[in-house]
mmCIF file of N, CA and C in Angstrom:
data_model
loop_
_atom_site.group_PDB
_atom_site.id
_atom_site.type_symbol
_atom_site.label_atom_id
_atom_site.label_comp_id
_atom_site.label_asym_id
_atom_site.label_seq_id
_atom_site.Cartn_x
_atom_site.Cartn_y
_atom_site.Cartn_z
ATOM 1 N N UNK A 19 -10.608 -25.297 -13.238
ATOM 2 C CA UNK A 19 -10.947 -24.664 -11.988
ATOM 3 C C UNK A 19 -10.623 -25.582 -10.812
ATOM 4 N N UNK A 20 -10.779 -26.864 -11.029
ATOM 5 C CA UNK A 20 -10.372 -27.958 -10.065
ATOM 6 C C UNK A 20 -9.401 -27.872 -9.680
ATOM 7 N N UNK A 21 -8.090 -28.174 -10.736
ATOM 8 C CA UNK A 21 -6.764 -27.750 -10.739
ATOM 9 C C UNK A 21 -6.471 -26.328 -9.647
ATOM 10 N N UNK A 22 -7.351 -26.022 -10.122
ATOM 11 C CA UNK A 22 -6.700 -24.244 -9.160
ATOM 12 C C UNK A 22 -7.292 -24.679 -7.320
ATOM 13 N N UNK A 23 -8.151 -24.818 -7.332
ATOM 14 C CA UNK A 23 -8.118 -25.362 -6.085
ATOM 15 C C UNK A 23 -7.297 -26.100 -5.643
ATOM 16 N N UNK A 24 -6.708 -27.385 -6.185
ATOM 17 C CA UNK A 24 -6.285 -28.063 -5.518
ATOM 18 C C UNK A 24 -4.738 -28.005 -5.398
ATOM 19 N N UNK A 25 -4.122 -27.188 -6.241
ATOM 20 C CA UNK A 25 -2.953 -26.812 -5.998
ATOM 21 C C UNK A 25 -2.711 -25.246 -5.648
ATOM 22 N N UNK A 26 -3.442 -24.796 -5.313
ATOM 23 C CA UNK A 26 -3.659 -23.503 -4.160
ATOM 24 C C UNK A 26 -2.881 -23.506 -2.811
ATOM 25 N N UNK A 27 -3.369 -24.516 -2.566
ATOM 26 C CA UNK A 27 -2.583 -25.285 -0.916
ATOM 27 C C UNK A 27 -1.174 -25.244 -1.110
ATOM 28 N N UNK A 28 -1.230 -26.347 -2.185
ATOM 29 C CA UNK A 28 0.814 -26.315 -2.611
ATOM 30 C C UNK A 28 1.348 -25.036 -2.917
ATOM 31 N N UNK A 29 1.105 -24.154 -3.574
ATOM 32 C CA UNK A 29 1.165 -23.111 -3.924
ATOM 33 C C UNK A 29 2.195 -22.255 -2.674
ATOM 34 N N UNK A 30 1.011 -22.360 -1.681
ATOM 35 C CA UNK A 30 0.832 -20.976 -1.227
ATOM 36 C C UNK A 30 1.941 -21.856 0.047
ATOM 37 N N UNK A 31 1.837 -23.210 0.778
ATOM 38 C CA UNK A 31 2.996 -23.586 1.481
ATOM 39 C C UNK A 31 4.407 -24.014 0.653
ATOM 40 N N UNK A 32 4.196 -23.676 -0.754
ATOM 41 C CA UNK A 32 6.061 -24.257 -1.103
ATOM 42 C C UNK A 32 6.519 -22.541 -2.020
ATOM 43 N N UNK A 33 6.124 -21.998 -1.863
ATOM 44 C CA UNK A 33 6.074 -20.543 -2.788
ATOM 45 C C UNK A 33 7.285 -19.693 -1.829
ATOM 46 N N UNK A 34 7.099 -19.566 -0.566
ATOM 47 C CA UNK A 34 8.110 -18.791 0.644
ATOM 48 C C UNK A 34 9.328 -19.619 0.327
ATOM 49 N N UNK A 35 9.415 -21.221 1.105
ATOM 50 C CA UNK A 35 10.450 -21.288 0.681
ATOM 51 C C UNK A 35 11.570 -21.435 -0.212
ATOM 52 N N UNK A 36 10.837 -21.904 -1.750
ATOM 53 C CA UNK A 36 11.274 -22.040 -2.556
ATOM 54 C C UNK A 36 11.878 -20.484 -3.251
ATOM 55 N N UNK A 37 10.991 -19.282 -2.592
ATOM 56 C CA UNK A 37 11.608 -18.425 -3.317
ATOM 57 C C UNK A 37 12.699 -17.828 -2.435
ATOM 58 N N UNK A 38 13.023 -18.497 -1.215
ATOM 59 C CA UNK A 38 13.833 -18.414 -0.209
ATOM 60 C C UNK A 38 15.272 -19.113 -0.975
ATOM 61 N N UNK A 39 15.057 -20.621 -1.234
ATOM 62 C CA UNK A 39 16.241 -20.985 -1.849
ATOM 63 C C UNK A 39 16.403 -20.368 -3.216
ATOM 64 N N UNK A 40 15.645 -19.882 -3.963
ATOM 65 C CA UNK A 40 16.260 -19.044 -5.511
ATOM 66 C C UNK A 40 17.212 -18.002 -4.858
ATOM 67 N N UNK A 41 16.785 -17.605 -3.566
ATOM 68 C CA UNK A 41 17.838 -16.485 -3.550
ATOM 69 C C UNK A 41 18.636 -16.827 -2.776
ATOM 70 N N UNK A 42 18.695 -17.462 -1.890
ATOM 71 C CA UNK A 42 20.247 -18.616 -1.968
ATOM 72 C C UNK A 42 20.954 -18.863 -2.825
ATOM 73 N N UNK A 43 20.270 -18.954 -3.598
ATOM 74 C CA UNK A 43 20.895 -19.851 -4.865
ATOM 75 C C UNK A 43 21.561 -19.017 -5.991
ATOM 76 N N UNK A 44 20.539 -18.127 -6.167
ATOM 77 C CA UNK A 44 21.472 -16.597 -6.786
ATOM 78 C C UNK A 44 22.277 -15.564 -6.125
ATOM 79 N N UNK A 45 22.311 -15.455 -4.791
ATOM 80 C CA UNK A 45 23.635 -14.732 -4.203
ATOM 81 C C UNK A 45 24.809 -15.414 -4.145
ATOM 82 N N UNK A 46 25.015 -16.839 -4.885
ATOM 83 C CA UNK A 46 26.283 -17.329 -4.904
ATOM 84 C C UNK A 46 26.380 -17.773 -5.748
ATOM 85 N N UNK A 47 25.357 -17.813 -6.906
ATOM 86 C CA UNK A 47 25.421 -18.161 -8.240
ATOM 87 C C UNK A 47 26.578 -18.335 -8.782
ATOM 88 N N UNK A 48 27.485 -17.421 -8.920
ATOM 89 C CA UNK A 48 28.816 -17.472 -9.707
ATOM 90 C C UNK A 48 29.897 -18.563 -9.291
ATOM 91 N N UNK A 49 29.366 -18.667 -7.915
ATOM 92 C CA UNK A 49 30.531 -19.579 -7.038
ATOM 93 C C UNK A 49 29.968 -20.943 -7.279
ATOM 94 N N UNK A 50 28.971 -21.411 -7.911
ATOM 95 C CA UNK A 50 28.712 -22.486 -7.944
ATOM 96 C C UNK A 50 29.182 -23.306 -9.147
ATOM 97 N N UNK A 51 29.295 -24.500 -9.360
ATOM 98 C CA UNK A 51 30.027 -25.400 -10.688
ATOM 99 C C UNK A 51 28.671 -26.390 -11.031
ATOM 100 N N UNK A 52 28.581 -26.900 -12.626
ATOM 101 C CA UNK A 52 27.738 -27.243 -13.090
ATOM 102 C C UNK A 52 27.158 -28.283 -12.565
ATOM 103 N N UNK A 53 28.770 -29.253 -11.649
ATOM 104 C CA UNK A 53 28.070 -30.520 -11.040
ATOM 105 C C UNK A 53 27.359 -30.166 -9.834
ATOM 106 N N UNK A 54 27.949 -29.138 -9.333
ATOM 107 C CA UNK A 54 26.994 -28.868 -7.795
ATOM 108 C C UNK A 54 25.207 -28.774 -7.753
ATOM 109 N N UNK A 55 25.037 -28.717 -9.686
ATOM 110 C CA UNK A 55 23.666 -28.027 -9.015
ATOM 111 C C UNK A 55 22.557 -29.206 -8.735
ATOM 112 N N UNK A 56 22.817 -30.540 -9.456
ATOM 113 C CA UNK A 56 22.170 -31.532 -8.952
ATOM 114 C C UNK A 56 21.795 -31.610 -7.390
ATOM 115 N N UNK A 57 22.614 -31.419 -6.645
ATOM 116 C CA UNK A 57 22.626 -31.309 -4.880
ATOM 117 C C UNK A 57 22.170 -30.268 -4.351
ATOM 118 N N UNK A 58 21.890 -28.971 -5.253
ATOM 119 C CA UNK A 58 21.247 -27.789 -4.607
ATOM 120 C C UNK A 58 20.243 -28.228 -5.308
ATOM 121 N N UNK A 59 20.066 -28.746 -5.840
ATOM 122 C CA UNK A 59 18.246 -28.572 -6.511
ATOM 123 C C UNK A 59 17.803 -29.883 -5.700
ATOM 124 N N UNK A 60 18.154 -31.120 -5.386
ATOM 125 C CA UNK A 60 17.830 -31.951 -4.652
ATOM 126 C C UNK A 60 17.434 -31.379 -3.094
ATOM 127 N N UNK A 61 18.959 -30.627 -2.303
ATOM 128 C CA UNK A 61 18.628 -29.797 -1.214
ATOM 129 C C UNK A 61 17.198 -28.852 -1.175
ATOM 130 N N UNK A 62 16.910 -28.547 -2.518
ATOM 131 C CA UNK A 62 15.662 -27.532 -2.446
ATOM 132 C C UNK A 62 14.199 -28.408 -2.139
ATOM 133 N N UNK A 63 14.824 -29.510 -3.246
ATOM 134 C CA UNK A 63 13.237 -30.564 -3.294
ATOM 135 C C UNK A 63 12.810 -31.400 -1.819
ATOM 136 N N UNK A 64 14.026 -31.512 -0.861
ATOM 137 C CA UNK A 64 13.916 -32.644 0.168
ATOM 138 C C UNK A 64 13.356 -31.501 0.901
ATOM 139 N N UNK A 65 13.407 -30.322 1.190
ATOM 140 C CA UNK A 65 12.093 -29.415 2.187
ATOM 141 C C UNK A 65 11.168 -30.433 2.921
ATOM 142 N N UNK A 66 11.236 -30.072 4.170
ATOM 143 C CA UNK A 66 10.089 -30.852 4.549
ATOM 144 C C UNK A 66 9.045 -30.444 4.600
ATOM 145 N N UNK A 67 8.809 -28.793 4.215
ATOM 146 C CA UNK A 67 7.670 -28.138 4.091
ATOM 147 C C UNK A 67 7.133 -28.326 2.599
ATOM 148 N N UNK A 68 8.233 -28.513 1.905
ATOM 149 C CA UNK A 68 7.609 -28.667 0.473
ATOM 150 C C UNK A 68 7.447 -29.983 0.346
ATOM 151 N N UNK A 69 7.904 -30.762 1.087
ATOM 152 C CA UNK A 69 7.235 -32.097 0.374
ATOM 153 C C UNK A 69 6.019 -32.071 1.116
ATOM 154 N N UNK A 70 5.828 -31.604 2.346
ATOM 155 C CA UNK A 70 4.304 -31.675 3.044
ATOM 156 C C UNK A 70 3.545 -31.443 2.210
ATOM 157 N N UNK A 71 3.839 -29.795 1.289
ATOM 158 C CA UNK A 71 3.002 -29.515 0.550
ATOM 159 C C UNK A 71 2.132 -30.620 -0.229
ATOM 160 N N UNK A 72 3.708 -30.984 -0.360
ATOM 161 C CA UNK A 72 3.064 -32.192 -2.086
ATOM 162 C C UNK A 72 1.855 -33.219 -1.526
ATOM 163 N N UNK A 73 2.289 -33.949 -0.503
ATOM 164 C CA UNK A 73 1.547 -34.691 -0.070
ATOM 165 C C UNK A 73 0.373 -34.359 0.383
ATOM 166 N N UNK A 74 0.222 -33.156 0.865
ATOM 167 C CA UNK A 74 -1.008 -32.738 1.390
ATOM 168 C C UNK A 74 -1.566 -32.634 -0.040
ATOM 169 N N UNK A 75 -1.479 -32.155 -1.628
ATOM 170 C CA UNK A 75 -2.503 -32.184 -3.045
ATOM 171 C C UNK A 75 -2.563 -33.935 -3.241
ATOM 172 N N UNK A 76 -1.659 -34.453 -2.837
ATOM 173 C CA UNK A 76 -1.767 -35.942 -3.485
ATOM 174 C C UNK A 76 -2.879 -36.495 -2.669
ATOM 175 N N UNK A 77 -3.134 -36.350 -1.588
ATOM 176 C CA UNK A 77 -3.891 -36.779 -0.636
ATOM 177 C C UNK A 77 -5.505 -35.824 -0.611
ATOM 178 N N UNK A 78 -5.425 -34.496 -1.155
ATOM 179 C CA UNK A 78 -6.614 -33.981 -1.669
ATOM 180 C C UNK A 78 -7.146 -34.528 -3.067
ATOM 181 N N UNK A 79 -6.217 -34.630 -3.869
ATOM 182 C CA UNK A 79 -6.563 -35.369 -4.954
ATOM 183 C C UNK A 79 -6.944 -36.784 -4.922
ATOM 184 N N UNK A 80 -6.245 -37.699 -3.654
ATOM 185 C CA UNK A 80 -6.998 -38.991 -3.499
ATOM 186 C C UNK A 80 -8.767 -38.740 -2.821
ATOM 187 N N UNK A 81 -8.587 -38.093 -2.235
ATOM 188 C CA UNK A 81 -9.651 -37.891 -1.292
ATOM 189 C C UNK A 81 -10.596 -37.681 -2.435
ATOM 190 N N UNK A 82 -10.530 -36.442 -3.150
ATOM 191 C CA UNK A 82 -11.330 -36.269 -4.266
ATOM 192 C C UNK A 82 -11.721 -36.807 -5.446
ATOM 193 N N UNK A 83 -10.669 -37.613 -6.011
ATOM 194 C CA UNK A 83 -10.856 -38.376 -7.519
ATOM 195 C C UNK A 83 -11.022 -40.065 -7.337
ATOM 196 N N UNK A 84 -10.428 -40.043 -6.200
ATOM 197 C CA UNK A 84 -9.806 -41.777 -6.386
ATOM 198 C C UNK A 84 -10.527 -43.030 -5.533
ATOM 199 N N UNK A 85 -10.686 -41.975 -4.047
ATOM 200 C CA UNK A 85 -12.001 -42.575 -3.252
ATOM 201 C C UNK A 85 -13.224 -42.982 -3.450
ATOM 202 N N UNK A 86 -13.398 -41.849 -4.298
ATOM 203 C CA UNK A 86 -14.798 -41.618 -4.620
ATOM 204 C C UNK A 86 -15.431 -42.886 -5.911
ATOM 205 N N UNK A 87 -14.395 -43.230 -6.472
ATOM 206 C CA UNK A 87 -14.869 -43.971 -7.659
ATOM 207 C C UNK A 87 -14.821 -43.446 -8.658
ATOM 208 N N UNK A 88 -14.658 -42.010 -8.939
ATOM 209 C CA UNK A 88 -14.736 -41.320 -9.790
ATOM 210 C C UNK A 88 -13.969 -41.778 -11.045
ATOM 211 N N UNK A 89 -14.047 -41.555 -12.377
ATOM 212 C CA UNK A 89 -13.232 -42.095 -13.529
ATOM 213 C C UNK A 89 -12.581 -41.144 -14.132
ATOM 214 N N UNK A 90 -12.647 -39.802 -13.445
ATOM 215 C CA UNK A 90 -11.994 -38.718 -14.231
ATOM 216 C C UNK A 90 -10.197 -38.967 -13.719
ATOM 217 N N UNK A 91 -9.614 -39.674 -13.065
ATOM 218 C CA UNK A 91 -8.574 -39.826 -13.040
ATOM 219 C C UNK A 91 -7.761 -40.127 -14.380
ATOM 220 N N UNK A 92 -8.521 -41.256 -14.950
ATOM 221 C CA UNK A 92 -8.500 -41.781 -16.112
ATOM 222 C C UNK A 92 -8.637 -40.875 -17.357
ATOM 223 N N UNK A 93 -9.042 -40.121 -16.958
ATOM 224 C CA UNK A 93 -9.193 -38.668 -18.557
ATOM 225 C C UNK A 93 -8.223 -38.067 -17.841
ATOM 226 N N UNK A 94 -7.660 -38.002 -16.341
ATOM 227 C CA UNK A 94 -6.342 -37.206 -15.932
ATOM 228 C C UNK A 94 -5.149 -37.307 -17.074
ATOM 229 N N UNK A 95 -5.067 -38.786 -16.548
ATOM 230 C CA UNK A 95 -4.002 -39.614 -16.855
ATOM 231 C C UNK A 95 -3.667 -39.573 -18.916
ATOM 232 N N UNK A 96 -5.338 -39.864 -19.363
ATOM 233 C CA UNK A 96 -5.112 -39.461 -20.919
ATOM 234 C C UNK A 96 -4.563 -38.506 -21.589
ATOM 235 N N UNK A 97 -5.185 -37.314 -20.579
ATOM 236 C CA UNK A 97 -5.402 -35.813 -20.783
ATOM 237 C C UNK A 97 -3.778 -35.680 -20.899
ATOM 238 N N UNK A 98 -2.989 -36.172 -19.376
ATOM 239 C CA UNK A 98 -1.357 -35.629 -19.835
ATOM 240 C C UNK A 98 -0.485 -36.466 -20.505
ATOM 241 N N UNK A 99 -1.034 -37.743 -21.138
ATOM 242 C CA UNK A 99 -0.820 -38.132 -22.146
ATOM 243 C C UNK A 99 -0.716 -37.591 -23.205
ATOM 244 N N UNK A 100 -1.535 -36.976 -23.677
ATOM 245 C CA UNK A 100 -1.892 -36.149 -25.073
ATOM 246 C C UNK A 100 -0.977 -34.805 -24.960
ATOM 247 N N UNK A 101 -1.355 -34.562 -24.021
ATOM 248 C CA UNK A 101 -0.272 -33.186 -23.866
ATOM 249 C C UNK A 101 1.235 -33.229 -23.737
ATOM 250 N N UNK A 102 2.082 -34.700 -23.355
ATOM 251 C CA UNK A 102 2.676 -35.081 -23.630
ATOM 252 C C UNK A 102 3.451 -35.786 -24.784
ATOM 253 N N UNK A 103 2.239 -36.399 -25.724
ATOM 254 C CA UNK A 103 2.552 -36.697 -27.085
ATOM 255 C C UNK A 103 2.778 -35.824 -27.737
ATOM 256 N N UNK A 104 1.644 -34.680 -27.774
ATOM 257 C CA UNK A 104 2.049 -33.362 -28.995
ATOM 258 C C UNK A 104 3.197 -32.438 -28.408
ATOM 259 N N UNK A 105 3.624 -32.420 -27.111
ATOM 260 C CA UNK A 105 4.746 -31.829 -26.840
ATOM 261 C C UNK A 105 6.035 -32.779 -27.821
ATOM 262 N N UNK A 106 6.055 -33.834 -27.354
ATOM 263 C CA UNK A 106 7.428 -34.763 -28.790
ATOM 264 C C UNK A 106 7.110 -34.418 -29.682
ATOM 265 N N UNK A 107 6.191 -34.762 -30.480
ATOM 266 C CA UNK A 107 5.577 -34.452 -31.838
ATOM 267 C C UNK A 107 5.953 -32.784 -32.414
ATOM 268 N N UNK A 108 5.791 -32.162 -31.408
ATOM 269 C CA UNK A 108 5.780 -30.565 -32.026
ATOM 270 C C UNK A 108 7.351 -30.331 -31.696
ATOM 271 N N UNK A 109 8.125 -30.853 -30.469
ATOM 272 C CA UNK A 109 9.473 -30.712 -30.468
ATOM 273 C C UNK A 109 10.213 -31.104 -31.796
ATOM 274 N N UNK A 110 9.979 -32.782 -32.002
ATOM 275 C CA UNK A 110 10.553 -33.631 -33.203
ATOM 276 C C UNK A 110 10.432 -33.222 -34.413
ATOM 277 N N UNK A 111 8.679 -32.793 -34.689
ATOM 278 C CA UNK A 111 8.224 -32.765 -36.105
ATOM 279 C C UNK A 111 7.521 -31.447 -36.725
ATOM 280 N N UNK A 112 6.784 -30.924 -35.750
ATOM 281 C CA UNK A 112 6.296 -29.906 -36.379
ATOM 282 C C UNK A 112 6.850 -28.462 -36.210
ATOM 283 N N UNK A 113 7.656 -28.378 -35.680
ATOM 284 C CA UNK A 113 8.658 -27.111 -35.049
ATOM 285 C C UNK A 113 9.446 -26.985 -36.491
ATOM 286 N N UNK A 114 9.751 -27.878 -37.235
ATOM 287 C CA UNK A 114 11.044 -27.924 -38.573
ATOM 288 C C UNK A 114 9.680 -28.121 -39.882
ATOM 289 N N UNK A 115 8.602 -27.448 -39.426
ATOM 290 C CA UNK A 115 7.509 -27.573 -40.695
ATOM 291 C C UNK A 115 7.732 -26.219 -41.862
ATOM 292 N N UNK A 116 7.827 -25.422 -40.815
ATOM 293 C CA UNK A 116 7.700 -23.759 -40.509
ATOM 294 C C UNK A 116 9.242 -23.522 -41.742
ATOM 295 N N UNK A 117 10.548 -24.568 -41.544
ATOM 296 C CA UNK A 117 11.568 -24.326 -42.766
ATOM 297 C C UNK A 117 11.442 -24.731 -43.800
ATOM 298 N N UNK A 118 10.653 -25.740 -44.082
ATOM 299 C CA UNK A 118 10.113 -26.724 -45.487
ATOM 300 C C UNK A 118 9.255 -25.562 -46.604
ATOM 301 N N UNK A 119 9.476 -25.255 -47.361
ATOM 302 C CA UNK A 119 8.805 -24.543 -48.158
ATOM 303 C C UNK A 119 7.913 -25.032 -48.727
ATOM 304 N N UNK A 120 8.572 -26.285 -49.639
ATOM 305 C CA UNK A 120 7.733 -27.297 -49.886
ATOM 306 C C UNK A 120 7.929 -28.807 -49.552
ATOM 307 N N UNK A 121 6.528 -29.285 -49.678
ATOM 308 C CA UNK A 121 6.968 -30.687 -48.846
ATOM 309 C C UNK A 121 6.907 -31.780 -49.970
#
């Protein structure tokens, strides 16, 4: 529920323009080449409204977790750890379980 608050803000200021550049980006789709898209997706990220966004959650999230003393940063930080490990783990190992009949 935290989460939803605090990226509500980002949300709702990077949502217009970003769905502004998808359709930039798909009315010329065809005309574009594989190396170009590094520079349109960079062009999308340097927004100065969308990076406001960002900064304005990083700075709610300092205000809220980090000022305060609080230690739940630290179960943040674990938390997408873990969700990060079993993402490799299930990419690498357990995704090819499902063909093994027997092990």
């Amino acid at each position: 529920m935290a989460a939803r608050r605090l990226l509500t803000p980002v949300i709702k200021a990077a949502a217009p323009r970003l769905a502004a550049h998808t359709r930039a980006m798909a009315t010329n789709i065809d005309d574009v080449k594989v190396k170009d898209i590094p520079g349109m997706v960079a062009k999308a990220a340097s927004d100065p409204e969308v990076r406001t966004a960002f900064e304005e959650a990083r700075f709610q999230y300092s205000k809220k977790y980090i000022k305060t003393g609080s230690a739940d940063p630290i179960f943040h930080v674990i938390g997408v750890m873990m969700f990060f490990g079993y993402s490799c783990d299930y990419y690498f190992h357990l995704r090819h379980e499902a063909n093994y009949k027997y092990h």
